[in-house]
PDB file of C-alpha atoms and ligand atoms in Angstrom:
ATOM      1  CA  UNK A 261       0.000   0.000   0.000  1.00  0.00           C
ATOM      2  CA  UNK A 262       1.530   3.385  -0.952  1.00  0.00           C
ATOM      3  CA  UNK A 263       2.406   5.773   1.795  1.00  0.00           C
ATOM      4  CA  UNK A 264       2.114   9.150  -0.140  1.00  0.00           C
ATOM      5  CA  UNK A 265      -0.446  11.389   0.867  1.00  0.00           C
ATOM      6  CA  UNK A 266      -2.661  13.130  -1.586  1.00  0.00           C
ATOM      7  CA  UNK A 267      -4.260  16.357  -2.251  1.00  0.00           C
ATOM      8  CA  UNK A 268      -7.520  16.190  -3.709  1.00  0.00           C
ATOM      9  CA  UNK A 269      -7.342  19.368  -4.974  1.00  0.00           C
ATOM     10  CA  UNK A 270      -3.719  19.660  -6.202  1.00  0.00           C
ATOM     11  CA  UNK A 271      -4.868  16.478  -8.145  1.00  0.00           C
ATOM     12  CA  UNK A 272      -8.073  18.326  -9.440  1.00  0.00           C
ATOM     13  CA  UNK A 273      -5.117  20.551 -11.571  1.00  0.00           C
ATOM     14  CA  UNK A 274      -4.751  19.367 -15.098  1.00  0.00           C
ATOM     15  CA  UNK A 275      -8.021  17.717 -14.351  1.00  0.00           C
ATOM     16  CA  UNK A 276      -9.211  17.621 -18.299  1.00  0.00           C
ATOM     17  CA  UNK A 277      -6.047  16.574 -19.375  1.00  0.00           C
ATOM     18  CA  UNK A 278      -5.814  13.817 -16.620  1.00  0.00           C
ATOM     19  CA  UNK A 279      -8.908  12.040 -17.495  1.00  0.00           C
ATOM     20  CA  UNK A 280      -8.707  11.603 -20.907  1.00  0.00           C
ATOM     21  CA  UNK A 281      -7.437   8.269 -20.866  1.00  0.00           C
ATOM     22  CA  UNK A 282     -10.228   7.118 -18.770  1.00  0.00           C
ATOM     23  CA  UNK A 283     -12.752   8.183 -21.012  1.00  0.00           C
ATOM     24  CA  UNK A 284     -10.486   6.105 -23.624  1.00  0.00           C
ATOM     25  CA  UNK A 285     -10.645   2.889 -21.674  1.00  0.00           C
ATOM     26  CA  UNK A 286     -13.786   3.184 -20.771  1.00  0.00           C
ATOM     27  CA  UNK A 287     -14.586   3.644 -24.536  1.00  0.00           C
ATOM     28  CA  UNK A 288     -13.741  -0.349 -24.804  1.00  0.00           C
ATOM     29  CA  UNK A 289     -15.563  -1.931 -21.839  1.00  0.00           C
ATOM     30  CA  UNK A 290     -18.457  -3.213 -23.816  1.00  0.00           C
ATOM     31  CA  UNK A 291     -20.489  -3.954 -20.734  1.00  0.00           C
ATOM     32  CA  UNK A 292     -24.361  -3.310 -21.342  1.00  0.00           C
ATOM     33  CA  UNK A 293     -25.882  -3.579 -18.564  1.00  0.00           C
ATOM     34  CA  UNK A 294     -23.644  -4.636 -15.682  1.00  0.00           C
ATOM     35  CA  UNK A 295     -25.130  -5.036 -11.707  1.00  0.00           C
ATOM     36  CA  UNK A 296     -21.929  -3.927  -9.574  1.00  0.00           C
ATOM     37  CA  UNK A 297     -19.388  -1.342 -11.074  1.00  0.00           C
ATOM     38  CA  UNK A 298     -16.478  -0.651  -9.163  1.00  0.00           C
ATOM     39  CA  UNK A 299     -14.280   1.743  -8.888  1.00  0.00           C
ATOM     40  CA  UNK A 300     -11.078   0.765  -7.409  1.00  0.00           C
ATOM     41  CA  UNK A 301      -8.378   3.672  -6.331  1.00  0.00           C
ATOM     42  CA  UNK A 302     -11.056   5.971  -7.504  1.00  0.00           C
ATOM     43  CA  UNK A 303      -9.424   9.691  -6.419  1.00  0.00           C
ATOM     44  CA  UNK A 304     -11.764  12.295  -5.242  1.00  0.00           C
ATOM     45  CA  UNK A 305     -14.680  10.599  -7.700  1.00  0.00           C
ATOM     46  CA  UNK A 306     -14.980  12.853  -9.869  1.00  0.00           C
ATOM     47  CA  UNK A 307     -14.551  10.538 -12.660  1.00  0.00           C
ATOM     48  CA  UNK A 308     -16.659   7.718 -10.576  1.00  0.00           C
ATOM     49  CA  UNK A 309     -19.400  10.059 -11.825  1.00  0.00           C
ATOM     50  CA  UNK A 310     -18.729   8.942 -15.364  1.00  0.00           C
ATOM     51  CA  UNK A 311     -19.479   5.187 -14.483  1.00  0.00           C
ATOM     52  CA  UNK A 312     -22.982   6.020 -13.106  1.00  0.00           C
ATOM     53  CA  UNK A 313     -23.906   8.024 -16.046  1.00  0.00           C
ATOM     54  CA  UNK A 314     -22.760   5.126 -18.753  1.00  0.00           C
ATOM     55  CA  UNK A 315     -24.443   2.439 -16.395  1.00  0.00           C
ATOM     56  CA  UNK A 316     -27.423   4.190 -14.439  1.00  0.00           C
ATOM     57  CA  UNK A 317     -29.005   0.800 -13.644  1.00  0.00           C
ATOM     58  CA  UNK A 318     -26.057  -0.436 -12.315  1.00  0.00           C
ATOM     59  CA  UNK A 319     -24.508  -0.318  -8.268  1.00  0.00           C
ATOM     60  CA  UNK A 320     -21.499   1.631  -8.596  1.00  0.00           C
ATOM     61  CA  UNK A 321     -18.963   1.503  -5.352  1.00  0.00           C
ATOM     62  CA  UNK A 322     -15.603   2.872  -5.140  1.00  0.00           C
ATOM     63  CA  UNK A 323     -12.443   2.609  -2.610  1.00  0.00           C
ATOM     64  CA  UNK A 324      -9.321   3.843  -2.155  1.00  0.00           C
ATOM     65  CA  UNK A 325      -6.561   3.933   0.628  1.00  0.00           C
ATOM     66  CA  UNK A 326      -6.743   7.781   1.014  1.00  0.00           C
ATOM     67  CA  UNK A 327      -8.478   9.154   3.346  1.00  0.00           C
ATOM     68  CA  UNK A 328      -8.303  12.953   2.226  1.00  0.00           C
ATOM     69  CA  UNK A 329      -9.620  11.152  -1.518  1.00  0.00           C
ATOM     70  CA  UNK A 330     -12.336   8.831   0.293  1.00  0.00           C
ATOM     71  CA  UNK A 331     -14.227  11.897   1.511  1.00  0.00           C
ATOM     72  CA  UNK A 332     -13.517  14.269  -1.671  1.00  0.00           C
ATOM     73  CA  UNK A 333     -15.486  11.640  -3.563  1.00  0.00           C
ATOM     74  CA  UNK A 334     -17.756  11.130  -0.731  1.00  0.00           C
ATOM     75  CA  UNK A 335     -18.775  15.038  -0.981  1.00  0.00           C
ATOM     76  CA  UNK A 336     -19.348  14.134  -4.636  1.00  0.00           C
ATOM     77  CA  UNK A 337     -22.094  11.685  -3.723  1.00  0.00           C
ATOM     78  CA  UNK A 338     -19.700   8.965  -4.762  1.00  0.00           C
ATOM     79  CA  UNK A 339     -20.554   5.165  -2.377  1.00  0.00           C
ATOM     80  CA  UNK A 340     -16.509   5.607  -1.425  1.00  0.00           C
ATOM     81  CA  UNK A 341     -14.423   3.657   1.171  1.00  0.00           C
ATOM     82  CA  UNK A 342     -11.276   3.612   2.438  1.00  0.00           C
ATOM     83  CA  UNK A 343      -9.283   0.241   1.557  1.00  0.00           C
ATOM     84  CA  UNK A 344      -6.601  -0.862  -0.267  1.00  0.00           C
ATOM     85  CA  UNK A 345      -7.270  -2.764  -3.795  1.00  0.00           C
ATOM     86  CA  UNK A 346      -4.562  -5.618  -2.527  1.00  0.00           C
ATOM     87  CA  UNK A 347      -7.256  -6.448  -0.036  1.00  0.00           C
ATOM     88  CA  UNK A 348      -9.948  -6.277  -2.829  1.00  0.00           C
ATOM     89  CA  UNK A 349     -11.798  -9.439  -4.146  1.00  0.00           C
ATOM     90  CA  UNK A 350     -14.658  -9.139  -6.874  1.00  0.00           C
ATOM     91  CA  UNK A 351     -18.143 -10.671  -5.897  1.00  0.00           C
ATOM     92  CA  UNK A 352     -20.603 -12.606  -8.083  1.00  0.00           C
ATOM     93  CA  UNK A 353     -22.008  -9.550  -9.265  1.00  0.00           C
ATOM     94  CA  UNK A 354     -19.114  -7.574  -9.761  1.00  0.00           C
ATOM     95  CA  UNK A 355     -19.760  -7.145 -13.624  1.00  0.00           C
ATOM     96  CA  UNK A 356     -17.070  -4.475 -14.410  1.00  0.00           C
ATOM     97  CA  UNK A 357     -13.985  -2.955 -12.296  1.00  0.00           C
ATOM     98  CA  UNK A 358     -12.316  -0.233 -13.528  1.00  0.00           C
ATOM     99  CA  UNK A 359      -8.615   0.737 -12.179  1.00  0.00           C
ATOM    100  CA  UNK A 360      -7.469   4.417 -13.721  1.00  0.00           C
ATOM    101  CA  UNK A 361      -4.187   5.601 -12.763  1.00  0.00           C
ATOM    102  CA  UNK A 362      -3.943   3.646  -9.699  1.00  0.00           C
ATOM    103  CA  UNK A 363      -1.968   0.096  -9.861  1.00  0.00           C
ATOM    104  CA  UNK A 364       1.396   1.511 -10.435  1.00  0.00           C
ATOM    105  CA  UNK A 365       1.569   2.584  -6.709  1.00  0.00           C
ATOM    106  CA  UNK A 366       0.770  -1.182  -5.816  1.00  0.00           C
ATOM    107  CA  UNK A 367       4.023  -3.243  -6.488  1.00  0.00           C
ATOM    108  CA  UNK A 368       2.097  -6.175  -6.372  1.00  0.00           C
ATOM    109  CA  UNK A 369      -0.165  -5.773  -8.810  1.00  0.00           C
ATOM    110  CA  UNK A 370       0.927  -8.418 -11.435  1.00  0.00           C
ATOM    111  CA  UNK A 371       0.108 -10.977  -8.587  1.00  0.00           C
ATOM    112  CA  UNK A 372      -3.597  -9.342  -7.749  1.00  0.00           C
ATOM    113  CA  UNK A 373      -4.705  -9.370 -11.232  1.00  0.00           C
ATOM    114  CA  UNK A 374      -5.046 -12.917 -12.448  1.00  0.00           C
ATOM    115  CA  UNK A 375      -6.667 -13.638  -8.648  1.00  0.00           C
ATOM    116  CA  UNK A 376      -9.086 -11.185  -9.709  1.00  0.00           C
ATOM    117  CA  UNK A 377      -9.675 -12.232 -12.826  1.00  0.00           C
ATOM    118  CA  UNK A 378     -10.567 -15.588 -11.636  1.00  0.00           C
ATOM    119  CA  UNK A 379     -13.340 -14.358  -9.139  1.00  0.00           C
ATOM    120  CA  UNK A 380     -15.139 -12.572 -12.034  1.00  0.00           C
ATOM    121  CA  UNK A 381     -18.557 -13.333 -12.854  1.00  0.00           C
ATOM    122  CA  UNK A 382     -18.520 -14.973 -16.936  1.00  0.00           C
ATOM    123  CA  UNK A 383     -19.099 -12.208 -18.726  1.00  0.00           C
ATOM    124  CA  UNK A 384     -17.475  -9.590 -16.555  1.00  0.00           C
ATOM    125  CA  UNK A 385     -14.995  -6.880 -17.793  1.00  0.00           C
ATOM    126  CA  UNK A 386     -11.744  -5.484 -16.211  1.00  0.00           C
ATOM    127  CA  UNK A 387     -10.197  -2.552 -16.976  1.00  0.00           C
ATOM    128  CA  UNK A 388      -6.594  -0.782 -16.384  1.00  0.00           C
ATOM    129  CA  UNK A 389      -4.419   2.277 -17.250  1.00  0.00           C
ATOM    130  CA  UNK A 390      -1.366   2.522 -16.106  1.00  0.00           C
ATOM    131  CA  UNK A 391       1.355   5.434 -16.637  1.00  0.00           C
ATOM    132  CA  UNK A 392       4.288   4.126 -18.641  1.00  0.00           C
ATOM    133  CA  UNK A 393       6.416   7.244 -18.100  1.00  0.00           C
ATOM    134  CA  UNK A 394       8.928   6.067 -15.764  1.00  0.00           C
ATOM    135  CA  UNK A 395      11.606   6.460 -17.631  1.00  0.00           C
ATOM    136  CA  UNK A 396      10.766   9.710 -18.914  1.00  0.00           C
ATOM    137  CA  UNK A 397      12.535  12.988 -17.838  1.00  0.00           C
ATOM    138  CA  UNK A 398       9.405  14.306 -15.809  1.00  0.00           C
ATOM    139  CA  UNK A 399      10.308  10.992 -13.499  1.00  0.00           C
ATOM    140  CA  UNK A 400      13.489  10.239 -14.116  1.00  0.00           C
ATOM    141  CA  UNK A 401      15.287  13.893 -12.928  1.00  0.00           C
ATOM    142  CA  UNK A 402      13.179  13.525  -9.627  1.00  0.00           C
ATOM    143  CA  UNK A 403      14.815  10.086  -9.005  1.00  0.00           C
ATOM    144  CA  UNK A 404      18.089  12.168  -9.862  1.00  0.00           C
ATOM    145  CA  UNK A 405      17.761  15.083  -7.812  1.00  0.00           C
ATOM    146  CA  UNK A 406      16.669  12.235  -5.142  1.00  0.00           C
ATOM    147  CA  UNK A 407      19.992  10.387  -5.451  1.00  0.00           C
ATOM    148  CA  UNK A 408      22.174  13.449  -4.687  1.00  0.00           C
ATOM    149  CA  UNK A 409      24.425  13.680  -1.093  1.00  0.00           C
ATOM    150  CA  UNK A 410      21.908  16.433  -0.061  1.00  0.00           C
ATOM    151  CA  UNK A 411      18.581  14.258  -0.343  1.00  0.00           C
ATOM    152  CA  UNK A 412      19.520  10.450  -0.712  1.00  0.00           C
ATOM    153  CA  UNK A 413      19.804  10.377   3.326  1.00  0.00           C
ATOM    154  CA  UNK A 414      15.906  11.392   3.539  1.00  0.00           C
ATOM    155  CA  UNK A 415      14.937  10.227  -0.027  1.00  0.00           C
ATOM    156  CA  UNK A 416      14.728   6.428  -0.864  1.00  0.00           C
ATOM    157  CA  UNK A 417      12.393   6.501  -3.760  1.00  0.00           C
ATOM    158  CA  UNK A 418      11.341   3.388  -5.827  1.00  0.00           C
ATOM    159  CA  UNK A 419      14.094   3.148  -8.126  1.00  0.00           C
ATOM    160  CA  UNK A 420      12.683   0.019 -10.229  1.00  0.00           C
ATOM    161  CA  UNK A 421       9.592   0.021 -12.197  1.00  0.00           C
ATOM    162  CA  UNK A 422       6.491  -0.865 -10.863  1.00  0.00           C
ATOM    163  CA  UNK A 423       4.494  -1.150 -14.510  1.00  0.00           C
ATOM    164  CA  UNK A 424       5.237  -3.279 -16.680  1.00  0.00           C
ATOM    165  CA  UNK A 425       5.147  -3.002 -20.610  1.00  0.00           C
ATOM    166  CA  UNK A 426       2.189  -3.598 -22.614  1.00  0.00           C
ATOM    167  CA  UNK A 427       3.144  -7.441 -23.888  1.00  0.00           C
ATOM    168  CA  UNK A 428       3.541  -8.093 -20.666  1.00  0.00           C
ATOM    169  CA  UNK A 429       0.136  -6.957 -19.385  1.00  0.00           C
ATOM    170  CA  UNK A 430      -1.352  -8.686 -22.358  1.00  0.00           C
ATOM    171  CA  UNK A 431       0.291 -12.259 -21.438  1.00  0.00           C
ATOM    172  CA  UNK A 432      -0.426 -12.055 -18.090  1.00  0.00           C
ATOM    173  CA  UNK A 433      -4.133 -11.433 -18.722  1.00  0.00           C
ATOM    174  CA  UNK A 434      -4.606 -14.098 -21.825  1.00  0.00           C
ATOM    175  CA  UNK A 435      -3.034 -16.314 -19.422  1.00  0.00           C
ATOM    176  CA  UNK A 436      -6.033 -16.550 -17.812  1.00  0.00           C
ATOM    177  CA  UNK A 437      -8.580 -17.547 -20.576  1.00  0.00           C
ATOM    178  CA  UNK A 438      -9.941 -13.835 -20.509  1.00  0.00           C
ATOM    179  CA  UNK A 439     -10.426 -11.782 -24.182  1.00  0.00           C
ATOM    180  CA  UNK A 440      -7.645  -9.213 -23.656  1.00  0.00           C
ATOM    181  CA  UNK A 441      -7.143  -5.881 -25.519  1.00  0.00           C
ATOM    182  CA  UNK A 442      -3.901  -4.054 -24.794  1.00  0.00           C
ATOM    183  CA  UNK A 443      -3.033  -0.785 -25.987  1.00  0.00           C
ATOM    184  CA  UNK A 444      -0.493   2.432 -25.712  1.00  0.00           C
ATOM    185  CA  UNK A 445      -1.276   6.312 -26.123  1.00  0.00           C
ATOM    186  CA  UNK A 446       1.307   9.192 -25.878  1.00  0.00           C
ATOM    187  CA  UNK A 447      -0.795  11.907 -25.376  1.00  0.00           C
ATOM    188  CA  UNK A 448       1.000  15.027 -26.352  1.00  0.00           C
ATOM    189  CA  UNK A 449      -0.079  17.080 -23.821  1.00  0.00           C
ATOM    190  CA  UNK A 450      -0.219  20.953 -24.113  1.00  0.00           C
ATOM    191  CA  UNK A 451       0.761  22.870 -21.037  1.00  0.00           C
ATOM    192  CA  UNK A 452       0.669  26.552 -20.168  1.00  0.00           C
ATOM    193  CA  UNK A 453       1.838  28.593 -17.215  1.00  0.00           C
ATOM    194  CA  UNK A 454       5.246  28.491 -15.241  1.00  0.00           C
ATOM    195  CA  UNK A 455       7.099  25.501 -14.345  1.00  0.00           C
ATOM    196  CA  UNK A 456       3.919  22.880 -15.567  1.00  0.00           C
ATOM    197  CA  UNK A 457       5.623  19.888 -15.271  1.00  0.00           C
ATOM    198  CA  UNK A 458       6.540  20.491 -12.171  1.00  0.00           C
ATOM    199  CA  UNK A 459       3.286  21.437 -11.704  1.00  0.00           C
ATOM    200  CA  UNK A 460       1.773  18.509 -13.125  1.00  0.00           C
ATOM    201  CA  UNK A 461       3.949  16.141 -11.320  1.00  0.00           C
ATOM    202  CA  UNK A 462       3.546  18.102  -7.672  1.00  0.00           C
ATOM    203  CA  UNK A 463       0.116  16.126  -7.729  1.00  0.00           C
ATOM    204  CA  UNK A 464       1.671  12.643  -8.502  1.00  0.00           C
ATOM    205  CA  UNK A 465       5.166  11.542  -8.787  1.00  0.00           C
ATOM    206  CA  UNK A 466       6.505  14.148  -6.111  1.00  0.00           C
ATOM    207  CA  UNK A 467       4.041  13.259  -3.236  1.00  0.00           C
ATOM    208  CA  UNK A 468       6.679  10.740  -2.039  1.00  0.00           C
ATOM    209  CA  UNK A 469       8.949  13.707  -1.636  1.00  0.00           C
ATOM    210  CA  UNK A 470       6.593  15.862  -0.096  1.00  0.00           C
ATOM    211  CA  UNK A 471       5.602  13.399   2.325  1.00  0.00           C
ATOM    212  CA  UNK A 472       9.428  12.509   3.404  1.00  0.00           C
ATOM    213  CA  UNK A 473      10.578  16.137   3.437  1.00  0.00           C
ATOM    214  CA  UNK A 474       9.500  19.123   5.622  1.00  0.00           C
ATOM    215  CA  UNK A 475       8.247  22.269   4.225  1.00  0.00           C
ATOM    216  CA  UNK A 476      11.434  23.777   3.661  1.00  0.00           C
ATOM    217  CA  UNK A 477      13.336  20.894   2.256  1.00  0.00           C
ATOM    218  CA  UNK A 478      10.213  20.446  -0.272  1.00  0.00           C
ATOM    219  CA  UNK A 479      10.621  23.820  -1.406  1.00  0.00           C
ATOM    220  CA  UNK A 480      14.544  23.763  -1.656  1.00  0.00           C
ATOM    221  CA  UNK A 481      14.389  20.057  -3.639  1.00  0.00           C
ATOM    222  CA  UNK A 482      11.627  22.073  -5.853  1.00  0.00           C
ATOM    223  CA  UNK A 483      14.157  24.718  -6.747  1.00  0.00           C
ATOM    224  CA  UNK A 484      16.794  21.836  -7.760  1.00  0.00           C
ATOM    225  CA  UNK A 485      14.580  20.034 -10.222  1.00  0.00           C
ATOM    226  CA  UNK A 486      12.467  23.062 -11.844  1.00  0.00           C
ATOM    227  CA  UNK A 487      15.392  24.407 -13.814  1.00  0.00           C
ATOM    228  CA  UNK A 488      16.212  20.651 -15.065  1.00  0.00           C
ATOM    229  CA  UNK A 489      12.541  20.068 -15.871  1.00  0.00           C
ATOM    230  CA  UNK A 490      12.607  23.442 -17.763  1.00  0.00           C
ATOM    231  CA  UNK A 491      15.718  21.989 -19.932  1.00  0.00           C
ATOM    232  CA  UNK A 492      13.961  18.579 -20.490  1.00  0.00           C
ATOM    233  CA  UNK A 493      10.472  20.636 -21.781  1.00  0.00           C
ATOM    234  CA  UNK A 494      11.304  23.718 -22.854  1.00  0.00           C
ATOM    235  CA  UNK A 495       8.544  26.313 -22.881  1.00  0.00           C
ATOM    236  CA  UNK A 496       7.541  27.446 -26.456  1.00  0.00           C
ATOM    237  CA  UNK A 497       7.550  30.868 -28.017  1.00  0.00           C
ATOM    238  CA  UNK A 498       3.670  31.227 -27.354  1.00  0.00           C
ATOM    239  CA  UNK A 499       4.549  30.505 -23.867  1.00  0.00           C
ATOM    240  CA  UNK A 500       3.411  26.640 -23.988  1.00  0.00           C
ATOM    241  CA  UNK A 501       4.945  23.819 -23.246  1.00  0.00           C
ATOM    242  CA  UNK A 502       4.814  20.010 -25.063  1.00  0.00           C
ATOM    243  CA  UNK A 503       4.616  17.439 -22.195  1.00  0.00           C
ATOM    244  CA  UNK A 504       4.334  13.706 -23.765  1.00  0.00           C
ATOM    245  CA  UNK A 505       2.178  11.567 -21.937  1.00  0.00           C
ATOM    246  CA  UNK A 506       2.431   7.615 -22.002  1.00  0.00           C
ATOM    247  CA  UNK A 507      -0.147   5.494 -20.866  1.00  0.00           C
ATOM    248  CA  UNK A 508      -0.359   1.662 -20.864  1.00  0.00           C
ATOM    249  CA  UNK A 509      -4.049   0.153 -21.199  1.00  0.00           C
ATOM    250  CA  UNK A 510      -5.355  -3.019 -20.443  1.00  0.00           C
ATOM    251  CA  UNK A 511      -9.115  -4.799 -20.929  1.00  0.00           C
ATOM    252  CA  UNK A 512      -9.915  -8.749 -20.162  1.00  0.00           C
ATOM    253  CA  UNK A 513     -13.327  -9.905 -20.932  1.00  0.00           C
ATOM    254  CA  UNK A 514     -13.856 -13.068 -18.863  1.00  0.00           C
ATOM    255  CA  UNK A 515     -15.123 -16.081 -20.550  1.00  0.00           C
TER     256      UNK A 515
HETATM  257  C1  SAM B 866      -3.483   9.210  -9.675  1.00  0.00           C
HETATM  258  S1  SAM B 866      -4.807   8.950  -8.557  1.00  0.00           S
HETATM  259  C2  SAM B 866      -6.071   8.304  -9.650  1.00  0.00           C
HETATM  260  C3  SAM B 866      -7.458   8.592  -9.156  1.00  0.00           C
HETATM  261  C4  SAM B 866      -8.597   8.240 -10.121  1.00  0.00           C
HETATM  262  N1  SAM B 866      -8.666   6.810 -10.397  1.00  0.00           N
HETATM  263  C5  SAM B 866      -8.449   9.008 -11.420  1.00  0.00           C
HETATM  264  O1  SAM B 866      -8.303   8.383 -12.470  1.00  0.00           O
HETATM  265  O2  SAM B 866      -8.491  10.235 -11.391  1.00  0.00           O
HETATM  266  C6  SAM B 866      -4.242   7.522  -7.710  1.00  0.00           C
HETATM  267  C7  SAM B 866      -5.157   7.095  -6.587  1.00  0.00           C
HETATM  268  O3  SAM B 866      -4.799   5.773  -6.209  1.00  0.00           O
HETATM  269  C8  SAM B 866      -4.988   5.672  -4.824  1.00  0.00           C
HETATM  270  N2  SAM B 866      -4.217   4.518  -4.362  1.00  0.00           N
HETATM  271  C9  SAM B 866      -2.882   4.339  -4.401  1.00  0.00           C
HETATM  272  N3  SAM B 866      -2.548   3.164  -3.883  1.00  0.00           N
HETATM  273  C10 SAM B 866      -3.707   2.555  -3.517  1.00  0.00           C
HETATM  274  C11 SAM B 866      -4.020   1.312  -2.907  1.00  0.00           C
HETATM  275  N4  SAM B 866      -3.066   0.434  -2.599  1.00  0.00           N
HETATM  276  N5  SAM B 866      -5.321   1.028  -2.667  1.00  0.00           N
HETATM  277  C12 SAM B 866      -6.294   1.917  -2.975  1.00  0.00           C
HETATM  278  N6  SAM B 866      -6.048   3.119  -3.559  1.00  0.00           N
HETATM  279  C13 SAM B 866      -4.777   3.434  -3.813  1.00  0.00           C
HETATM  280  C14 SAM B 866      -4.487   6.998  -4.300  1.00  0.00           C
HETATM  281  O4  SAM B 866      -4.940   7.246  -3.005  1.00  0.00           O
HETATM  282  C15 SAM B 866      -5.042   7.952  -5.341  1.00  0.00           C
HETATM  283  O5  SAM B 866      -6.320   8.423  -5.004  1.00  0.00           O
END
């Protein structure tokens, strides 16, 4: 279970570009009219919403191991409780679970999905995204900055990857009879402002940080890594910036 606290509202930034690959997995759940939707590591629900609207005749729960997200999606009328998806088994009913954004802060994933796979109902649907930008700059200078004398004391961030790659995702989910579907999308995304990766990322990738430094020492390690982030995306002449995006999907039909 991941330690790093969250900010519903820092999160809420970038909120149109940050759901646009959920509307794109959802687009290939086929489900017509499931009984139990769930929405596991489902954020302050604002995009639990969505799931209701596609399936109104349908129970739609959520969970997730924040307590700050639990009641942000809770205000949103969302059925939200706090848990962590390891401990998470689908029921006979459970017709369709989606997971957006969520599994690559559980290293054990890989082991939790065929489990789950083989407590869906026949017929049932499962779907994933998963960043696949851990190698990219946005990531990889944090892990730098990280491993310098002045941080590594206080720092000890996850230095191997916690998502795998797409082939992999799609073996490991054929493997267990299901219909798979297994796709990759580099959104190109267009960011304005100062500093917007850094931006971006203060809502994700840098709440480890946060959470192991004080005040101070967040703001000092934020000064280290917003020049490098500024040479890695450079801001355009009309004052944007290009910030690629890659996300790994993932749907099993169960048969
Ligand atoms: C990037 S947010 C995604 C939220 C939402 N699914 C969305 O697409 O906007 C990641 C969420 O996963 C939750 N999370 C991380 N590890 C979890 C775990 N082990 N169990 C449940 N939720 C978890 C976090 O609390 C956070 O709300």
């Amino acid at each position: 279970m991941t330690t790093a606290t969250w900010d519903p509202s820092l999160y809420l930034d970038f909120h149109d570009h940050r759901s646009r690959p959920f509307h794109d997995l959802l687009a290939r759940v086929g489900a017509v009219s499931p009984r139990t939707v769930v929405d596991l590591g489902c954020g302050p629900g604002h995009l639990t919403g969505l799931l209701a609207a596609r399936w109104p005749g349908a129970t739609v729960t959520a969970l997730d191991s924040s307590a700050e997200m639990v009641a942000s999606a809770r205000e949103r009328g969302v059925d939200a409780s706090l848990a962590d998806v390891a401990d998470w088994m689908p029921t006979a009913e459970t017709d369709v679970v989606v997971t957006n954004a969520v599994l690559q802060w559980v290293p054990t994933h890989r082991t939790l999905l065929p489990r789950w796979i083989g407590a869906f109902p026949v017929g049932g649907w499962f779907a994933m995204q998963v960043p696949g930008n851990f190698a990219a700059p946005s990531h990889a200078l944090v892990r730098e900055v990280a491993a310098e004398p002045r941080w590594r004391d206080a720092l000890q961030l996850r230095a191997e990857l916690a998502v795998a790659e797409p082939d992999a995702y799609g073996e490991l989910l054929a493997s267990t009879g299901a219909d798979v579907d297994v796709w990759e999308t580099t959104y190109l995304q267009r960011l304005t402002g100062a500093d917007p990766v850094l931006r971006w990322i203060s809502g994700t990738a840098l709440r480890p940080v946060r959470d192991a430094l004080d005040p101070a020492g967040y703001a000092e390690f934020q000064d280290e890594l917003a020049p490098r982030l500024r040479a890695a995306y450079p801001v355009r002449p009309d004052g944007s910036t290009w910030f690629p995006f890659r996300r790994i999907f993932a749907v099993a039909r169960v048969r």
